[in-house]
Amino acid sequence: MRKSFVGFLVVSILFSVSIFAQTGKSDVILRMKSNLEFLSSDELEGRNASSRGERVAAQFIASEMKKYGVKPLGDDGTYFQNFDMSVRRFKQEPNLVLYDESGKEISKLTPGLDYLLDDSRIPDLKYLRKAAGLVFVGYGITAEEYGYDDYKNIDVNGKIVITLSGEPSGDDENYFKGAELTEYSSPRFKAQLAEKNGAVGLINIVNDGLIPYWNIYWSILMIGDFKWTKEEHSEAGGLPAVLGSLEGIKKIFDGEIISYDKILEMRNGTGKADPFLLKKKFMFDYGIVEGNESIRNVVGVIEGKDPQLKNEYVVLSAHYDHVYIYNSDVCNGADDNGSGVIAVLETADKIIKSGNNKRSIILLFVTAEEKGLLGSYYFTNNFPQIDNVVACINIDMCGRQDENSIEAIGADRVSKEFHELLEKANSETAKFDLDYSQSYTRSFELSDHYPFVRKNIPAFFLFDNMYEDLHAPKDEIQKINFEKIYKTVEMSTNLALKVSNLDHRMSFDMQSQ
């Protein structure tokens, strides 16, 4: 296996070198195909953060940047920015069991289908392997300033509580801040309050906003959840907590005095959420182990040509990690985000060949995006010249869906001038139908541009809106549209040069709505 893998690596790199000097459109597409064939091969085993396959991908990206003439910007003169993360993994597959009131086992809930575990809390052994009664407690909130208390008329001591996600909402901004969520809605707050009231476990009912991302979260949990090594919000010795899917919740409420349909009404805010005791019992049985692992961003720079402006930076970014293996099948992530990686590499090549960038251009290939943007947060928190970064263009999937359309999430929200420059760059090159419809949704916070936004740096991301094969083995190179990636490269190059050559720094004028 090792010999065949090394041979594959050598052949791939030699072939890439042989077509490097070719610059016509067909040659560029051929080079992109070669690079993506390597990055999305089974031999890289899905490029999960900290895996061997991801390390090989990082080396490959670094070798490509060196070949293009991109200078290293990592640790000690290398292309690598290394850092440690805490990783939590399950000791064995979780075992969650539902019992009837006589103590007879009804069913075992299926992980990934019926529930997701909250691995931010390492459960205290005293709460595990013991069947306990179930109590529905509405939202599971006590908020004195609003005169609200779900625990007022119910005893949950020694019980497992079931809560609705979120909190009471409405148009009155003086009551739970109206439509804006407060700290009371957080799963962490609900778990702490449940434990304070004597509960021995928590089941939080999923909300609609999370359902599209359910499989993503499950795949992350199964391969290990990466956290900061000194994470403030992780808790040891807490009560076990899970997020229940609609399928799992239906099993729990089957035959109870309050039906599953009634729970759905409450969940959608159309029914009164009165607490009540269920007839069934429930048992948690799982364990989590922790350890530290080293991961790395890959970083290079194309130096600017202006003596003053070269000390400012435009960032071109793409995450290169993916999600490993699912049910014995490799998730190769050709679109997510092999397409973004090869697009940024080709954009770098075009910028270097133009010789026309006044500001410096940083090429940032981040790790652990799939774990919560960890690589991009590490870069923005540790790059010494972060205050000199003027913009970030992030590419997160650009090789699928309609060839003539792409989403530019946040471009119309973070900076009026950035938006105008994007529109102009697009009209001069790709002529995409630019879609901004997700700029004011949760999606705006879900890619590697967002840590830059948090630093008041104009940033957005390009996204092809492919969901059907997301984090699945079917995200393969055979489905990639290289013409679309080429158009993305043309537009990104034009935009990066426009921003690089401005005689002023763009303003950050973030719009809330």
Coordinates of C-alpha atoms in Angstrom, one line a residue:
M1 CA 0.0 0.0 0.0
R2 CA 2.8 2.4 1.0
K3 CA 4.8 1.7 -2.2
S4 CA 1.8 2.2 -4.5
F5 CA 0.9 5.4 -2.7
V6 CA 4.4 6.8 -3.0
G7 CA 4.4 5.9 -6.7
F8 CA 1.1 7.6 -7.2
L9 CA 2.4 10.8 -5.5
V10 CA 5.6 10.9 -7.6
V11 CA 3.7 10.3 -10.9
S12 CA 1.2 13.0 -10.0
I13 CA 3.8 15.6 -9.1
L14 CA 5.9 14.8 -12.2
F15 CA 2.8 15.1 -14.5
S16 CA 2.0 18.4 -12.8
V17 CA 5.5 19.7 -13.4
S18 CA 5.3 18.7 -17.1
I19 CA 2.2 20.9 -17.7
F20 CA 3.2 23.8 -15.4
A21 CA 4.6 26.1 -18.0
Q22 CA 1.6 25.8 -20.3
T23 CA -0.7 28.8 -20.0
G24 CA -3.6 28.5 -22.6
K25 CA -7.1 27.9 -21.3
S26 CA -7.1 24.2 -22.2
D27 CA -3.7 23.8 -20.6
V28 CA -4.8 25.5 -17.4
I29 CA -7.9 23.2 -17.3
L30 CA -5.7 20.2 -17.8
R31 CA -3.4 21.3 -14.9
M32 CA -6.4 21.9 -12.7
K33 CA -7.7 18.4 -13.5
S34 CA -4.4 16.9 -12.7
N35 CA -4.2 18.7 -9.4
L36 CA -7.7 17.9 -8.4
E37 CA -7.3 14.2 -9.4
F38 CA -4.5 14.0 -6.9
L39 CA -6.2 16.0 -4.1
S40 CA -9.5 14.1 -4.4
S41 CA -8.0 10.6 -4.8
D42 CA -8.8 7.7 -2.5
E43 CA -5.1 7.6 -1.4
L44 CA -5.6 10.9 0.5
E45 CA -8.4 9.2 2.5
G46 CA -10.7 12.3 2.6
R47 CA -8.1 14.8 3.9
N48 CA -9.5 14.8 7.4
A49 CA -7.7 17.3 9.6
S50 CA -4.6 15.8 11.2
S51 CA -4.7 12.7 9.1
R52 CA -1.9 11.4 6.9
G53 CA -3.9 12.3 3.8
E54 CA -4.3 15.9 4.9
R55 CA -0.5 16.1 5.6
V56 CA 0.2 14.8 2.1
A57 CA -2.3 17.4 0.6
A58 CA -0.5 20.2 2.6
Q59 CA 2.9 19.1 1.2
F60 CA 1.4 19.0 -2.3
I61 CA 0.0 22.5 -2.0
A62 CA 3.3 23.8 -0.7
S63 CA 5.1 22.2 -3.6
E64 CA 2.8 23.8 -6.1
M65 CA 3.2 27.3 -4.5
K66 CA 7.0 26.9 -4.6
K67 CA 6.8 25.9 -8.3
Y68 CA 4.7 29.0 -9.0
G69 CA 7.2 31.3 -7.2
V70 CA 5.0 32.0 -4.2
K71 CA 7.2 32.7 -1.2
P72 CA 6.6 30.9 2.1
L73 CA 4.9 32.7 4.9
G74 CA 4.7 30.0 7.6
D75 CA 6.8 29.0 10.5
D76 CA 10.6 29.3 10.3
G77 CA 10.7 30.0 6.6
T78 CA 8.3 27.2 5.6
Y79 CA 4.9 27.2 4.1
F80 CA 3.3 25.7 7.2
Q81 CA 1.6 27.4 10.1
N82 CA 1.5 24.6 12.7
F83 CA -0.7 24.5 15.8
D84 CA -2.1 22.0 18.3
M85 CA -5.8 21.2 18.8
S86 CA -7.6 19.1 21.4
V87 CA -9.5 16.2 19.8
R88 CA -12.4 14.4 21.4
R89 CA -13.5 11.0 20.1
F90 CA -16.0 8.4 21.4
K91 CA -14.6 5.4 23.1
Q92 CA -17.2 3.3 21.4
E93 CA -20.4 3.7 19.5
P94 CA -22.9 5.4 21.9
N95 CA -25.7 3.3 23.4
L96 CA -28.9 5.2 24.1
V97 CA -31.8 3.0 25.2
L98 CA -35.6 3.8 25.5
Y99 CA -37.6 1.8 28.1
D100 CA -41.3 1.5 28.8
E101 CA -42.7 2.3 32.3
S102 CA -42.2 -1.3 33.5
G103 CA -38.5 -1.1 32.6
K104 CA -38.8 -3.2 29.4
E105 CA -36.5 -2.1 26.6
I106 CA -38.5 -0.6 23.7
S107 CA -35.7 0.3 21.4
K108 CA -32.1 1.5 21.0
L109 CA -31.9 4.9 19.4
T110 CA -29.6 5.1 16.4
P111 CA -26.7 7.6 16.5
G112 CA -26.8 9.9 13.5
L113 CA -30.4 9.1 12.7
D114 CA -32.2 9.7 16.0
Y115 CA -29.7 12.0 17.8
L116 CA -26.4 13.8 17.9
L117 CA -24.3 13.8 21.0
D118 CA -23.0 17.0 22.6
D119 CA -19.3 16.2 22.9
S120 CA -18.5 19.6 24.5
R121 CA -19.5 18.0 27.8
I122 CA -17.6 15.0 29.0
P123 CA -20.3 13.2 31.1
D124 CA -19.8 12.3 34.7
L125 CA -19.9 8.5 35.1
K126 CA -22.6 8.8 37.8
Y127 CA -25.1 9.8 35.1
L128 CA -24.4 6.9 32.8
R129 CA -25.8 3.3 32.5
K130 CA -28.8 4.1 34.7
A131 CA -32.4 4.3 33.4
A132 CA -34.1 7.5 34.4
G133 CA -37.5 9.1 33.9
L134 CA -38.2 11.6 31.2
V135 CA -39.7 15.1 31.7
F136 CA -40.6 17.6 29.0
V137 CA -39.8 21.1 30.3
G138 CA -40.7 23.4 27.4
Y139 CA -37.7 25.5 26.5
G140 CA -35.9 24.5 29.7
I141 CA -35.3 28.2 30.7
T142 CA -35.5 30.2 33.9
A143 CA -35.3 33.9 33.2
E144 CA -36.3 36.1 36.2
E145 CA -36.1 39.4 34.3
Y146 CA -38.8 38.2 31.9
G147 CA -40.9 36.5 34.6
Y148 CA -40.4 33.2 32.9
D149 CA -39.7 29.8 34.5
D150 CA -40.2 26.4 32.8
Y151 CA -39.1 24.6 36.0
K152 CA -41.6 26.4 38.3
N153 CA -44.2 23.7 38.6
I154 CA -42.2 20.5 37.8
D155 CA -39.8 18.3 39.8
V156 CA -36.9 17.1 37.5
N157 CA -34.7 15.7 40.3
G158 CA -33.2 12.4 39.0
K159 CA -34.9 12.8 35.7
I160 CA -33.7 13.4 32.1
V161 CA -35.2 16.6 30.7
I162 CA -36.4 17.2 27.2
T163 CA -36.3 20.8 25.9
L164 CA -37.3 22.7 22.8
S165 CA -34.5 24.4 21.0
G166 CA -34.3 28.2 21.2
E167 CA -36.5 30.3 23.5
P168 CA -39.8 32.1 23.5
S169 CA -39.8 34.7 20.7
G170 CA -42.0 37.4 19.3
D171 CA -42.1 41.0 18.1
D172 CA -41.6 42.5 21.6
E173 CA -37.9 43.4 21.8
N174 CA -38.3 43.8 25.6
Y175 CA -39.2 40.1 25.9
F176 CA -36.3 37.8 25.2
K177 CA -35.1 40.5 22.8
G178 CA -37.8 39.7 20.3
A179 CA -36.4 37.9 17.3
E180 CA -32.8 38.2 18.5
L181 CA -31.6 35.1 20.4
T182 CA -30.3 35.6 24.0
E183 CA -27.9 33.4 26.1
Y184 CA -30.9 31.5 27.4
S185 CA -31.3 29.7 24.0
S186 CA -27.8 28.2 24.1
P187 CA -27.6 24.4 24.8
R188 CA -24.8 25.1 27.3
F189 CA -27.1 27.3 29.4
K190 CA -29.9 24.7 29.3
A191 CA -27.6 21.9 30.3
Q192 CA -26.2 23.9 33.3
L193 CA -29.7 24.9 34.4
A194 CA -31.0 21.3 34.1
E195 CA -28.1 20.0 36.2
K196 CA -28.7 22.8 38.8
N197 CA -32.3 21.6 39.1
G198 CA -31.2 18.0 39.7
A199 CA -31.6 16.6 36.2
V200 CA -29.3 13.7 35.2
G201 CA -29.4 14.2 31.4
L202 CA -30.7 16.5 28.6
I203 CA -32.4 15.9 25.2
N204 CA -32.7 19.0 23.2
I205 CA -35.1 18.9 20.2
V206 CA -33.6 19.9 16.9
N207 CA -34.6 23.2 15.3
D208 CA -35.3 23.7 11.6
G209 CA -32.1 25.7 11.1
L210 CA -29.9 22.8 11.9
I211 CA -31.7 20.1 9.9
P212 CA -29.9 20.8 6.6
Y213 CA -26.5 20.4 8.3
W214 CA -27.4 17.3 10.3
N215 CA -25.2 14.9 8.3
I216 CA -22.3 17.3 8.4
Y217 CA -22.3 17.5 12.2
W218 CA -22.7 13.7 12.5
S219 CA -19.7 13.1 10.2
I220 CA -17.6 15.5 12.3
L221 CA -18.6 13.8 15.5
M222 CA -17.7 10.3 14.2
I223 CA -14.2 11.3 13.1
G224 CA -13.4 13.4 16.1
D225 CA -14.4 16.9 17.1
F226 CA -11.5 19.3 17.2
K227 CA -11.4 22.1 19.9
W228 CA -8.9 24.7 21.0
T229 CA -6.5 23.1 23.4
K230 CA -7.6 25.5 26.1
E231 CA -11.3 25.7 25.3
E232 CA -13.2 27.8 27.8
H233 CA -16.6 26.4 27.1
S234 CA -15.8 22.7 27.3
E235 CA -17.0 21.0 30.5
A236 CA -15.9 17.9 32.3
G237 CA -18.0 16.0 34.7
G238 CA -21.3 17.4 33.4
L239 CA -24.6 15.7 32.6
P240 CA -24.9 13.9 29.3
A241 CA -26.6 15.9 26.5
V242 CA -27.9 15.0 23.1
L243 CA -29.7 16.7 20.2
G244 CA -32.7 14.7 19.2
S245 CA -33.8 14.5 15.6
L246 CA -37.4 14.6 14.6
E247 CA -37.2 10.8 14.1
G248 CA -35.8 10.2 17.5
I249 CA -38.3 12.6 19.2
K250 CA -41.2 10.8 17.5
K251 CA -40.0 7.5 19.1
I252 CA -39.8 9.1 22.5
F253 CA -43.2 10.7 22.4
D254 CA -45.1 7.8 20.8
G255 CA -48.0 6.9 23.1
E256 CA -47.5 9.7 25.6
I257 CA -50.2 12.0 26.9
I258 CA -48.8 14.8 24.8
S259 CA -48.4 13.6 21.2
Y260 CA -45.5 14.1 18.8
D261 CA -47.7 16.3 16.6
K262 CA -48.4 18.5 19.7
I263 CA -44.6 18.8 20.3
L264 CA -44.1 19.9 16.7
E265 CA -46.7 22.6 17.3
M266 CA -44.8 23.8 20.4
R267 CA -41.5 23.6 18.4
N268 CA -42.9 25.8 15.7
G269 CA -44.2 28.3 18.3
T270 CA -47.9 27.6 17.7
G271 CA -48.6 25.6 20.9
K272 CA -48.2 26.3 24.6
A273 CA -45.2 24.4 26.0
D274 CA -46.4 23.1 29.4
P275 CA -44.1 20.8 31.2
F276 CA -45.2 17.1 31.9
L277 CA -43.8 13.8 33.0
L278 CA -43.5 11.0 30.4
K279 CA -44.2 7.3 31.0
K280 CA -41.0 6.1 29.4
K281 CA -37.5 6.0 30.8
F282 CA -34.1 6.6 29.1
M283 CA -30.5 5.5 29.6
F284 CA -27.2 7.1 28.4
D285 CA -24.1 5.0 27.9
Y286 CA -21.1 6.5 26.1
G287 CA -17.7 7.8 26.8
I288 CA -15.4 10.4 25.3
V289 CA -11.6 10.5 25.2
E290 CA -9.4 13.5 24.7
G291 CA -5.9 14.1 23.2
N292 CA -3.9 16.7 21.4
E293 CA -3.0 16.6 17.7
S294 CA -1.0 18.9 15.5
I295 CA -2.6 20.4 12.4
R296 CA -1.4 23.0 9.9
N297 CA -2.4 25.8 7.6
V298 CA -0.4 26.3 4.3
V299 CA 0.5 29.9 3.7
G300 CA 2.5 31.8 1.0
V301 CA 2.8 35.3 -0.2
I302 CA 3.2 37.1 -3.6
E303 CA 5.0 40.2 -2.7
G304 CA 3.6 43.5 -3.8
K305 CA 5.4 45.8 -6.3
D306 CA 4.7 49.1 -4.6
P307 CA 7.3 50.1 -1.9
Q308 CA 4.6 51.3 0.5
L309 CA 1.6 49.3 -0.4
K310 CA 3.4 45.9 -0.4
N311 CA 3.1 46.0 3.4
E312 CA -0.6 45.6 3.1
Y313 CA -2.2 42.3 2.1
V314 CA -5.1 40.9 0.1
V315 CA -5.9 37.3 1.2
L316 CA -7.0 34.6 -1.2
S317 CA -8.2 31.6 0.9
A318 CA -9.6 28.1 0.6
H319 CA -9.8 25.2 3.0
Y320 CA -8.1 22.0 2.0
D321 CA -9.4 19.6 4.7
H322 CA -12.5 17.4 4.3
V323 CA -14.3 14.7 6.3
Y324 CA -12.5 11.4 6.0
I325 CA -14.4 8.1 5.5
Y326 CA -18.2 7.5 5.9
N327 CA -19.5 4.0 6.2
S328 CA -16.2 2.6 4.8
D329 CA -16.5 4.9 1.7
V330 CA -13.9 7.6 1.2
C331 CA -15.4 11.1 1.1
N332 CA -12.9 12.7 -1.4
G333 CA -14.3 16.2 -1.4
A334 CA -13.6 17.1 -5.0
D335 CA -15.9 20.1 -4.9
D336 CA -15.7 20.6 -1.1
N337 CA -13.1 22.0 -1.3
G338 CA -10.7 20.6 -3.8
S339 CA -12.3 22.9 -6.3
G340 CA -11.5 26.0 -4.1
V341 CA -7.9 24.9 -3.6
I342 CA -7.1 24.5 -7.3
A343 CA -8.9 27.8 -8.1
V344 CA -6.7 29.7 -5.6
L345 CA -3.6 28.0 -7.0
E346 CA -4.5 29.1 -10.5
T347 CA -5.4 32.6 -9.4
A348 CA -2.0 32.9 -7.8
D349 CA -0.3 31.8 -11.0
K350 CA -2.2 34.4 -13.0
I351 CA -1.4 37.1 -10.5
I352 CA 2.3 36.2 -10.6
K353 CA 2.4 36.2 -14.4
S354 CA 0.7 39.6 -14.5
G355 CA 3.4 41.1 -12.3
N356 CA 0.9 43.8 -11.5
N357 CA 0.0 43.6 -7.8
K358 CA 0.9 46.7 -5.8
R359 CA -0.2 45.1 -2.5
S360 CA 1.0 41.7 -1.4
I361 CA -1.3 38.7 -2.0
I362 CA -1.4 36.0 0.7
L363 CA -2.4 32.5 -0.4
L364 CA -4.0 30.9 2.6
F365 CA -5.0 27.2 2.6
V366 CA -6.6 26.5 5.9
T367 CA -7.1 23.3 7.8
A368 CA -10.1 22.3 10.1
E369 CA -12.7 24.3 8.3
E370 CA -15.0 21.3 8.7
K371 CA -14.4 21.4 12.5
G372 CA -15.5 25.0 12.9
L373 CA -13.2 27.3 10.9
L374 CA -10.4 26.5 13.3
G375 CA -7.6 27.1 10.8
S376 CA -8.9 30.5 9.7
Y377 CA -9.5 31.6 13.3
Y378 CA -6.0 30.6 14.1
F379 CA -4.5 32.6 11.3
T380 CA -6.5 35.8 12.0
N381 CA -5.6 35.5 15.7
N382 CA -1.9 34.8 15.2
F383 CA -0.8 36.5 12.0
P384 CA 1.4 39.4 13.2
Q385 CA 0.3 41.8 10.4
I386 CA -3.4 41.1 10.6
D387 CA -4.1 44.8 10.9
N388 CA -2.5 45.2 7.5
V389 CA -4.9 42.8 5.8
V390 CA -7.3 44.9 3.6
A391 CA -9.6 42.1 2.3
C392 CA -10.2 38.4 2.0
I393 CA -11.6 36.6 -1.0
N394 CA -12.5 33.0 0.1
I395 CA -13.4 30.2 -2.3
D396 CA -15.4 27.4 -0.8
M397 CA -16.7 25.1 -3.6
C398 CA -16.9 26.4 -7.1
G399 CA -17.1 23.3 -9.4
R400 CA -20.7 22.2 -9.4
Q401 CA -24.2 23.4 -10.2
D402 CA -25.1 26.0 -12.9
E403 CA -22.0 26.9 -14.9
N404 CA -23.2 30.5 -15.3
S405 CA -24.1 31.2 -11.7
I406 CA -22.2 31.4 -8.3
E407 CA -23.1 32.7 -4.9
A408 CA -21.0 35.6 -3.5
I409 CA -22.1 35.3 0.1
G410 CA -21.5 38.5 2.1
A411 CA -20.0 40.6 -0.8
D412 CA -23.0 42.9 -0.7
R413 CA -23.0 43.1 3.1
V414 CA -19.4 43.9 4.3
S415 CA -18.3 46.7 2.0
K416 CA -20.1 48.7 -0.6
E417 CA -16.9 49.3 -2.6
F418 CA -15.9 45.6 -2.4
H419 CA -19.3 44.8 -3.8
E420 CA -18.9 47.3 -6.7
L421 CA -15.4 46.0 -7.5
L422 CA -16.8 42.4 -7.6
E423 CA -19.6 43.4 -10.0
K424 CA -17.1 45.1 -12.2
A425 CA -14.6 42.2 -12.1
N426 CA -17.4 39.8 -13.0
S427 CA -18.7 41.9 -15.9
E428 CA -15.1 42.0 -17.3
T429 CA -14.5 38.2 -17.0
A430 CA -16.9 35.4 -16.0
K431 CA -20.2 37.2 -16.4
F432 CA -21.7 35.0 -13.7
D433 CA -25.2 35.6 -12.4
L434 CA -24.0 36.6 -9.0
D435 CA -26.3 35.4 -6.2
Y436 CA -26.3 37.3 -2.9
S437 CA -29.4 35.7 -1.4
Q438 CA -27.6 34.0 1.5
S439 CA -25.7 37.1 2.7
Y440 CA -28.0 37.8 5.5
T441 CA -28.5 34.1 6.6
R442 CA -26.6 31.8 8.9
S443 CA -24.6 30.7 5.8
F444 CA -22.7 34.0 6.0
E445 CA -20.9 32.7 9.2
L446 CA -20.1 29.3 7.9
S447 CA -16.9 29.7 5.8
D448 CA -13.3 30.9 6.3
H449 CA -13.9 34.5 5.4
Y450 CA -15.9 35.0 8.6
P451 CA -13.0 35.2 11.0
F452 CA -11.7 38.1 8.9
V453 CA -15.1 39.7 9.1
R454 CA -14.8 39.4 12.9
K455 CA -11.7 41.5 12.6
N456 CA -13.5 44.2 10.6
I457 CA -11.8 43.2 7.4
P458 CA -14.0 43.2 4.2
A459 CA -14.4 39.5 3.3
F460 CA -16.9 37.2 1.5
F461 CA -16.9 33.8 -0.1
L462 CA -17.8 32.2 -3.4
F463 CA -20.0 29.1 -3.2
D464 CA -21.6 27.0 -5.8
N465 CA -24.6 25.9 -3.6
M466 CA -24.0 22.2 -4.0
Y467 CA -25.7 20.3 -1.2
E468 CA -26.8 16.9 -2.7
D469 CA -23.4 15.3 -2.4
L470 CA -22.0 17.4 0.5
H471 CA -19.8 15.3 2.8
A472 CA -20.7 12.2 0.9
P473 CA -18.7 9.7 -1.2
K474 CA -20.4 11.0 -4.3
D475 CA -18.5 14.3 -4.3
E476 CA -16.1 13.0 -6.9
I477 CA -14.1 14.6 -9.7
Q478 CA -16.3 13.1 -12.4
K479 CA -19.0 15.6 -11.5
I480 CA -16.7 18.7 -11.5
N481 CA -17.3 21.4 -14.1
F482 CA -13.8 22.8 -14.9
E483 CA -15.1 25.5 -17.2
K484 CA -16.9 27.0 -14.1
I485 CA -13.7 26.8 -12.0
Y486 CA -11.8 28.5 -14.8
K487 CA -14.4 31.3 -14.9
T488 CA -14.1 31.6 -11.1
V489 CA -10.3 31.9 -11.5
E490 CA -10.7 34.7 -14.1
M491 CA -13.0 36.7 -11.9
S492 CA -11.0 36.1 -8.7
T493 CA -7.8 37.2 -10.4
N494 CA -9.4 40.4 -11.8
L495 CA -10.9 41.2 -8.4
A496 CA -7.8 40.5 -6.4
L497 CA -5.8 42.8 -8.6
K498 CA -8.4 45.5 -8.5
V499 CA -8.3 45.5 -4.7
S500 CA -4.5 45.1 -4.6
N501 CA -4.1 48.2 -6.8
L502 CA -6.5 50.6 -5.1
D503 CA -4.8 53.9 -4.0
H504 CA -6.7 53.6 -0.7
R505 CA -7.9 51.0 1.8
M506 CA -11.5 49.8 1.4
S507 CA -13.8 50.7 4.2
F508 CA -15.6 48.0 6.2
D509 CA -19.2 49.1 6.4
M510 CA -21.0 46.0 7.6
Q511 CA -24.7 45.9 7.2
S512 CA -26.9 44.1 9.7
Q513 CA -29.8 43.7 7.3

